């Protein structure tokens, strides 16, 4: 032992005398036995080193005895160290008496000491009864399995020891097992450090700590076969990280079992440990059960496809893991397909299985991604909505064209923030560089692209990418003017024609004949050919509203056939055009009561038909926010081929129509010609078709201009539908992605850009498309209907006629949301596979309920309660055409009512859809069913 020259070596007699006279104030005493010279050496003011030679061993026992009585000068003694001591039983007993008498001693260190079994047993008894010692360390003391067993026995009882360190002693697997049992019973131990010749001792120790959820710090080292010492496992509860450096497969499986219900480990790292599918099978259960793991690193673990499949299976149920590293493994594209499956969606209405994983890393020279794996990457990037970081490292299997397609797929991804392609050999070429720059122009959310060690980086071409990333982080300074003022306007190119009329008027047949004139060439013999109509079609009424669309040069004309049935009346005014949209009306009335007989209508009946629709048009036009011109109306009389030309009824009908024209002068723009047609003949309706063409162009010139973007988006939306299997509905997120990729004026240009401004623009354009009849869009619903004909004919028509009363126990008009969802599924889902409207392939039941509330087909009893009951007025209806009645009775009931009437009732009325909405608005809460107003015009 080296000593400073300015310190004096004193003999042991002086030391004993100093202890007796209490002239020393020591904190630390170190004993060194088997020294060449005996003596004591005061290292510092509070530290003493005592050397004892082989011929003076009796002094060692004597000093322990002298230290035993609790002298005042020794009350500050904290630490005792023993070097190269061959302990005898009597000496251990003396040590026990010392520890029993001085409870201030907190640390014992045994360096290169030797213990017999009796000595170890005695030391175990000391620890059992001692309640003061906090730290015990054995280093190269060869306590072996027996020592570990005795220590374990003592620490099962001891409630004070916080640190146990066993360095360079082989405690064996049995000793490790006994210590693991001790860990299960001991709740005070905070640090366990073991350096063993065999790494197998780590397994039971760390497993016990993990299984018991102890906040115990664990460090296990090994030095097998004369190798340099290396760490086997470490767990630090301060940062909740478990790192395993070396372990066999059986031990890894045991650790995995212990991790299942663990709640203290958040980061688990097994980099470089060779694993097999047997371990991955156990780890699947960990992913399914564990709720604390946030990060798992399995880099370079030699996992193959089967092992990755188990990991992927665990991800399906995992709800807590955020980061997963699998680079340097040996799996192929098959394993990658399974891995990315829980992070992908395979239909518009499917939920992503795992929504918590934020970062995934894979790749390596022995990871063969292949074609199937590449396809899985593309699909995941296209459909995933939660992943923020993707790292593909050191890949050698993908080509530049593959990376080109990866970056193109990122144009629509709004969640990914960081993409790492470190060391990927295929990241090269001008085409890929251009694709990356274009992607960064469209996608402002990407914050970092790591191209280190790639050909693009090595040639210096990645600098432009890094510069662009820096630009994307800077907000663009623009004057905050009117958010919509700088959006150019243009003349609309879409016009709607509304076919109004009672049932059996021949609206559908007339529409079919007009379509012949729009689509068929004008051959002379075709002019006289009547449109073939299926006999069944003649007998069955058109269900719901139908829409047909035609192209006339650069003008798009859509015919909206409003259903004539009574149950659809309430929907007519909800779908009525407003805000100055391009539209006009054809009021269609049959000259006969039924198409199957020749019983003509009286002029009074025809006048009533026409007057109803004229009042309807005037009423809804008055409530439109912007009325730039009077509604353009033309009258069409069908079944003219059955009329006797000399009929007095026809003359009287013409006169009554003239009276209506005079009556509604100043309210509608009444076309002077009354069209009399045979709806089945395309020749008969040719003049009417010409009128539709010319009126459409006139209306388009007179209505207010629309955003130029609307005309552009019409074609963009059409292309999107053709690329997406003709989907009739689009989520708002999909619309936002489309705008970001295809419409530069609606693109967010920087991740720190004014997102609210761009969202306002997008909503304005969508609303404009709604007003011109291209889509059906309501801001609160979160989706757009692209196929209005599908929605009106197959969705709304079913919602209007929903048989709620037969399928539920609803009373007084109220029903729960869950029950209504069941009814919707039962009513709108076809029972025959492959048949039906496929509503639920495009819309969810909750979407339909929100649409019903928006169209005021149902109401929330309490809007502030998400589980509020819903009021459906149609439940109250007793029958077709009958007024709604409330089943109230008794002497204590008092009925009160109001008669509502328009100021100008000769030209306007309160439409049928007005009444249930007004009733619910008066009494929206739980008292609705008790005080509902009963009124009619």
Short mmCIF file of N, CA, C and O in Angstrom, two decimals, residues 280-346:
data_model
loop_
_atom_site.label_atom_id
_atom_site.label_comp_id
_atom_site.label_asym_id
_atom_site.label_seq_id
_atom_site.Cartn_x
_atom_site.Cartn_y
_atom_site.Cartn_z
N UNK A 280 -39.75 -14.94 -29.27
CA UNK A 280 -40.72 -13.99 -29.83
C UNK A 280 -42.15 -14.40 -29.49
O UNK A 280 -43.02 -13.55 -29.30
N UNK A 281 -42.38 -15.71 -29.41
CA UNK A 281 -43.71 -16.18 -29.03
C UNK A 281 -44.07 -15.73 -27.62
O UNK A 281 -45.20 -15.34 -27.36
N UNK A 282 -43.08 -15.79 -26.70
CA UNK A 282 -43.31 -15.29 -25.34
C UNK A 282 -43.46 -13.76 -25.33
O UNK A 282 -44.27 -13.21 -24.60
N UNK A 283 -42.69 -13.10 -26.18
CA UNK A 283 -42.72 -11.63 -26.19
C UNK A 283 -44.04 -11.11 -26.76
O UNK A 283 -44.44 -9.99 -26.45
N UNK A 284 -44.68 -11.89 -27.60
CA UNK A 284 -46.01 -11.49 -28.08
C UNK A 284 -46.94 -11.26 -26.90
O UNK A 284 -47.70 -10.28 -26.87
N UNK A 285 -46.89 -12.16 -25.93
CA UNK A 285 -47.75 -12.02 -24.74
C UNK A 285 -47.39 -10.76 -23.97
O UNK A 285 -48.25 -10.10 -23.42
N UNK A 286 -46.08 -10.43 -23.93
CA UNK A 286 -45.65 -9.19 -23.26
C UNK A 286 -46.31 -7.99 -23.92
O UNK A 286 -46.86 -7.11 -23.25
N UNK A 287 -46.28 -7.93 -25.25
CA UNK A 287 -46.87 -6.80 -25.96
C UNK A 287 -48.37 -6.71 -25.74
O UNK A 287 -48.95 -5.62 -25.71
N UNK A 288 -49.01 -7.86 -25.57
CA UNK A 288 -50.46 -7.86 -25.37
C UNK A 288 -50.86 -7.46 -23.96
O UNK A 288 -51.92 -6.88 -23.74
N UNK A 289 -49.98 -7.77 -22.96
CA UNK A 289 -50.36 -7.58 -21.57
C UNK A 289 -49.72 -6.35 -20.92
O UNK A 289 -50.33 -5.70 -20.09
N UNK A 290 -48.47 -6.06 -21.29
CA UNK A 290 -47.72 -5.01 -20.59
C UNK A 290 -48.29 -3.62 -20.92
O UNK A 290 -48.61 -3.33 -22.07
N UNK A 291 -48.36 -2.76 -19.89
CA UNK A 291 -48.92 -1.42 -20.06
C UNK A 291 -47.91 -0.32 -19.78
O UNK A 291 -48.29 0.86 -19.76
N UNK A 292 -46.66 -0.68 -19.54
CA UNK A 292 -45.66 0.34 -19.21
C UNK A 292 -44.59 0.50 -20.28
O UNK A 292 -43.96 1.55 -20.36
N UNK A 293 -44.37 -0.51 -21.11
CA UNK A 293 -43.33 -0.43 -22.13
C UNK A 293 -43.65 0.65 -23.16
O UNK A 293 -44.72 0.63 -23.78
N UNK A 294 -42.71 1.57 -23.35
CA UNK A 294 -42.85 2.62 -24.34
C UNK A 294 -41.89 2.43 -25.52
O UNK A 294 -42.19 2.86 -26.63
N UNK A 295 -40.74 1.80 -25.25
CA UNK A 295 -39.74 1.63 -26.30
C UNK A 295 -39.14 0.23 -26.21
O UNK A 295 -38.77 -0.22 -25.13
N UNK A 296 -39.04 -0.45 -27.35
CA UNK A 296 -38.44 -1.78 -27.43
C UNK A 296 -37.40 -1.77 -28.55
O UNK A 296 -37.70 -1.38 -29.68
N UNK A 297 -36.17 -2.19 -28.21
CA UNK A 297 -35.09 -2.25 -29.19
C UNK A 297 -34.64 -3.69 -29.34
O UNK A 297 -34.13 -4.30 -28.39
N UNK A 298 -34.85 -4.24 -30.53
CA UNK A 298 -34.47 -5.62 -30.84
C UNK A 298 -33.54 -5.62 -32.05
O UNK A 298 -33.67 -6.46 -32.94
N UNK A 299 -32.61 -4.69 -32.08
CA UNK A 299 -31.68 -4.59 -33.20
C UNK A 299 -30.67 -5.73 -33.17
O UNK A 299 -30.19 -6.13 -32.10
N UNK A 300 -30.35 -6.26 -34.35
CA UNK A 300 -29.31 -7.29 -34.52
C UNK A 300 -29.56 -8.50 -33.62
O UNK A 300 -28.65 -9.03 -32.98
N UNK A 301 -30.80 -8.94 -33.56
CA UNK A 301 -31.14 -10.09 -32.72
C UNK A 301 -31.38 -11.35 -33.54
O UNK A 301 -31.82 -12.37 -32.99
N UNK A 302 -31.12 -11.28 -34.86
CA UNK A 302 -31.23 -12.45 -35.75
C UNK A 302 -32.66 -12.97 -35.87
O UNK A 302 -32.86 -14.16 -36.19
N UNK A 303 -33.66 -12.14 -35.59
CA UNK A 303 -35.06 -12.58 -35.73
C UNK A 303 -35.39 -12.79 -37.21
O UNK A 303 -35.10 -11.94 -38.05
N UNK A 304 -36.05 -13.90 -37.48
CA UNK A 304 -36.48 -14.20 -38.84
C UNK A 304 -37.98 -13.96 -38.97
O UNK A 304 -38.62 -13.43 -38.07
N UNK A 305 -38.53 -14.40 -40.09
CA UNK A 305 -39.93 -14.08 -40.39
C UNK A 305 -40.88 -14.57 -39.29
O UNK A 305 -41.79 -13.85 -38.88
N UNK A 306 -40.67 -15.79 -38.82
CA UNK A 306 -41.59 -16.35 -37.82
C UNK A 306 -41.58 -15.51 -36.55
O UNK A 306 -42.63 -15.24 -35.96
N UNK A 307 -40.38 -15.09 -36.12
CA UNK A 307 -40.29 -14.26 -34.93
C UNK A 307 -40.97 -12.92 -35.11
O UNK A 307 -41.65 -12.41 -34.22
N UNK A 308 -40.79 -12.30 -36.29
CA UNK A 308 -41.41 -11.00 -36.56
C UNK A 308 -42.93 -11.13 -36.61
O UNK A 308 -43.66 -10.21 -36.21
N UNK A 309 -43.43 -12.26 -37.10
CA UNK A 309 -44.89 -12.47 -37.12
C UNK A 309 -45.45 -12.45 -35.70
O UNK A 309 -46.52 -11.88 -35.45
N UNK A 310 -44.72 -13.07 -34.76
CA UNK A 310 -45.18 -13.04 -33.36
C UNK A 310 -45.18 -11.60 -32.81
O UNK A 310 -46.11 -11.20 -32.11
N UNK A 311 -44.13 -10.85 -33.12
CA UNK A 311 -44.08 -9.45 -32.67
C UNK A 311 -45.24 -8.66 -33.25
O UNK A 311 -45.91 -7.87 -32.56
N UNK A 312 -45.49 -8.86 -34.55
CA UNK A 312 -46.60 -8.15 -35.21
C UNK A 312 -47.93 -8.52 -34.58
O UNK A 312 -48.81 -7.66 -34.39
N UNK A 313 -48.11 -9.79 -34.23
CA UNK A 313 -49.36 -10.22 -33.60
C UNK A 313 -49.57 -9.51 -32.27
O UNK A 313 -50.70 -9.13 -31.92
N UNK A 314 -48.48 -9.31 -31.52
CA UNK A 314 -48.60 -8.59 -30.26
C UNK A 314 -48.98 -7.14 -30.45
O UNK A 314 -49.68 -6.54 -29.62
N UNK A 315 -48.54 -6.54 -31.57
CA UNK A 315 -48.86 -5.12 -31.83
C UNK A 315 -50.34 -4.90 -32.06
O UNK A 315 -50.84 -3.78 -31.85
N UNK A 316 -51.07 -5.91 -32.50
CA UNK A 316 -52.49 -5.74 -32.75
C UNK A 316 -53.25 -5.36 -31.48
O UNK A 316 -54.20 -4.60 -31.52
N UNK A 317 -52.82 -5.92 -30.34
CA UNK A 317 -53.52 -5.64 -29.08
C UNK A 317 -52.80 -4.62 -28.21
O UNK A 317 -53.37 -4.16 -27.23
N UNK A 318 -51.55 -4.31 -28.56
CA UNK A 318 -50.79 -3.36 -27.74
C UNK A 318 -51.36 -1.95 -27.86
O UNK A 318 -51.69 -1.51 -28.96
N UNK A 319 -51.45 -1.26 -26.74
CA UNK A 319 -52.01 0.09 -26.72
C UNK A 319 -51.07 1.09 -26.06
O UNK A 319 -51.50 2.20 -25.73
N UNK A 320 -49.78 0.71 -25.85
CA UNK A 320 -48.89 1.59 -25.09
C UNK A 320 -47.52 1.79 -25.72
O UNK A 320 -46.90 2.81 -25.49
N UNK A 321 -47.04 0.84 -26.51
CA UNK A 321 -45.70 0.95 -27.10
C UNK A 321 -45.66 2.10 -28.10
O UNK A 321 -46.58 2.26 -28.92
N UNK A 322 -44.58 2.90 -28.04
CA UNK A 322 -44.44 4.06 -28.92
C UNK A 322 -43.30 3.94 -29.91
O UNK A 322 -43.37 4.51 -31.00
N UNK A 323 -42.22 3.21 -29.55
CA UNK A 323 -41.05 3.11 -30.42
C UNK A 323 -40.58 1.66 -30.51
O UNK A 323 -40.42 1.00 -29.49
N UNK A 324 -40.34 1.19 -31.73
CA UNK A 324 -39.92 -0.19 -31.97
C UNK A 324 -38.76 -0.19 -32.96
O UNK A 324 -38.88 0.35 -34.06
N UNK A 325 -37.63 -0.80 -32.56
CA UNK A 325 -36.43 -0.85 -33.40
C UNK A 325 -36.14 -2.31 -33.75
O UNK A 325 -35.90 -3.13 -32.86
N UNK A 326 -36.13 -2.62 -35.04
CA UNK A 326 -35.92 -3.99 -35.50
C UNK A 326 -34.85 -4.06 -36.59
O UNK A 326 -34.85 -5.01 -37.39
N UNK A 327 -33.97 -3.10 -36.65
CA UNK A 327 -32.96 -3.09 -37.70
C UNK A 327 -31.91 -4.16 -37.43
O UNK A 327 -31.66 -4.55 -36.29
N UNK A 328 -31.29 -4.61 -38.51
CA UNK A 328 -30.21 -5.60 -38.39
C UNK A 328 -30.68 -7.02 -38.19
O UNK A 328 -29.88 -7.88 -37.80
N UNK A 329 -31.94 -7.31 -38.45
CA UNK A 329 -32.45 -8.68 -38.30
C UNK A 329 -32.46 -9.40 -39.64
O UNK A 329 -32.06 -8.86 -40.67
N UNK A 330 -32.97 -10.63 -39.63
CA UNK A 330 -32.84 -11.49 -40.80
C UNK A 330 -34.19 -11.81 -41.47
O UNK A 330 -34.32 -12.79 -42.17
N UNK A 331 -35.17 -10.97 -41.26
CA UNK A 331 -36.48 -11.29 -41.84
C UNK A 331 -36.59 -10.77 -43.28
O UNK A 331 -35.77 -9.96 -43.73
N UNK A 332 -37.64 -11.20 -43.97
CA UNK A 332 -37.84 -10.84 -45.38
C UNK A 332 -39.11 -10.01 -45.53
O UNK A 332 -39.70 -9.56 -44.54
N UNK A 333 -39.55 -9.85 -46.76
CA UNK A 333 -40.75 -9.07 -47.03
C UNK A 333 -41.99 -9.68 -46.40
O UNK A 333 -42.94 -8.96 -46.05
N UNK A 334 -42.02 -10.98 -46.22
CA UNK A 334 -43.17 -11.63 -45.58
C UNK A 334 -43.31 -11.14 -44.14
O UNK A 334 -44.40 -10.78 -43.68
N UNK A 335 -42.17 -11.13 -43.42
CA UNK A 335 -42.22 -10.63 -42.05
C UNK A 335 -42.58 -9.16 -41.99
O UNK A 335 -43.33 -8.73 -41.10
N UNK A 336 -42.07 -8.38 -42.95
CA UNK A 336 -42.37 -6.95 -42.97
C UNK A 336 -43.85 -6.70 -43.25
O UNK A 336 -44.45 -5.77 -42.68
N UNK A 337 -44.44 -7.51 -44.11
CA UNK A 337 -45.89 -7.39 -44.36
C UNK A 337 -46.68 -7.54 -43.06
O UNK A 337 -47.59 -6.75 -42.78
N UNK A 338 -46.34 -8.55 -42.28
CA UNK A 338 -47.04 -8.77 -41.01
C UNK A 338 -46.75 -7.63 -40.03
O UNK A 338 -47.65 -7.19 -39.31
N UNK A 339 -45.52 -7.16 -40.00
CA UNK A 339 -45.15 -6.10 -39.06
C UNK A 339 -45.94 -4.82 -39.32
O UNK A 339 -46.38 -4.16 -38.37
N UNK A 340 -46.13 -4.47 -40.57
CA UNK A 340 -46.80 -3.21 -40.92
C UNK A 340 -48.31 -3.35 -41.00
O UNK A 340 -49.01 -2.35 -41.13
N UNK A 341 -48.80 -4.58 -40.93
CA UNK A 341 -50.25 -4.80 -41.03
C UNK A 341 -51.04 -4.06 -39.94
O UNK A 341 -52.02 -3.37 -40.23
N UNK A 342 -50.66 -4.15 -38.65
CA UNK A 342 -51.43 -3.42 -37.63
C UNK A 342 -51.29 -1.90 -37.73
O UNK A 342 -52.04 -1.17 -37.07
N UNK A 343 -50.37 -1.42 -38.56
CA UNK A 343 -50.19 0.03 -38.74
C UNK A 343 -50.86 0.52 -40.01
O UNK A 343 -50.69 1.68 -40.38
N UNK A 344 -51.61 -0.34 -40.68
CA UNK A 344 -52.22 0.00 -41.96
C UNK A 344 -53.73 -0.21 -41.90
O UNK A 344 -54.25 -0.90 -41.02
N UNK A 345 -54.41 0.42 -42.86
CA UNK A 345 -55.85 0.20 -43.04
C UNK A 345 -56.08 -0.38 -44.43
O UNK A 345 -55.39 -0.04 -45.38
N UNK A 346 -57.09 -1.25 -44.54
CA UNK A 346 -57.33 -1.93 -45.81
C UNK A 346 -58.70 -1.61 -46.38
O UNK A 346 -59.10 -2.19 -47.39
#
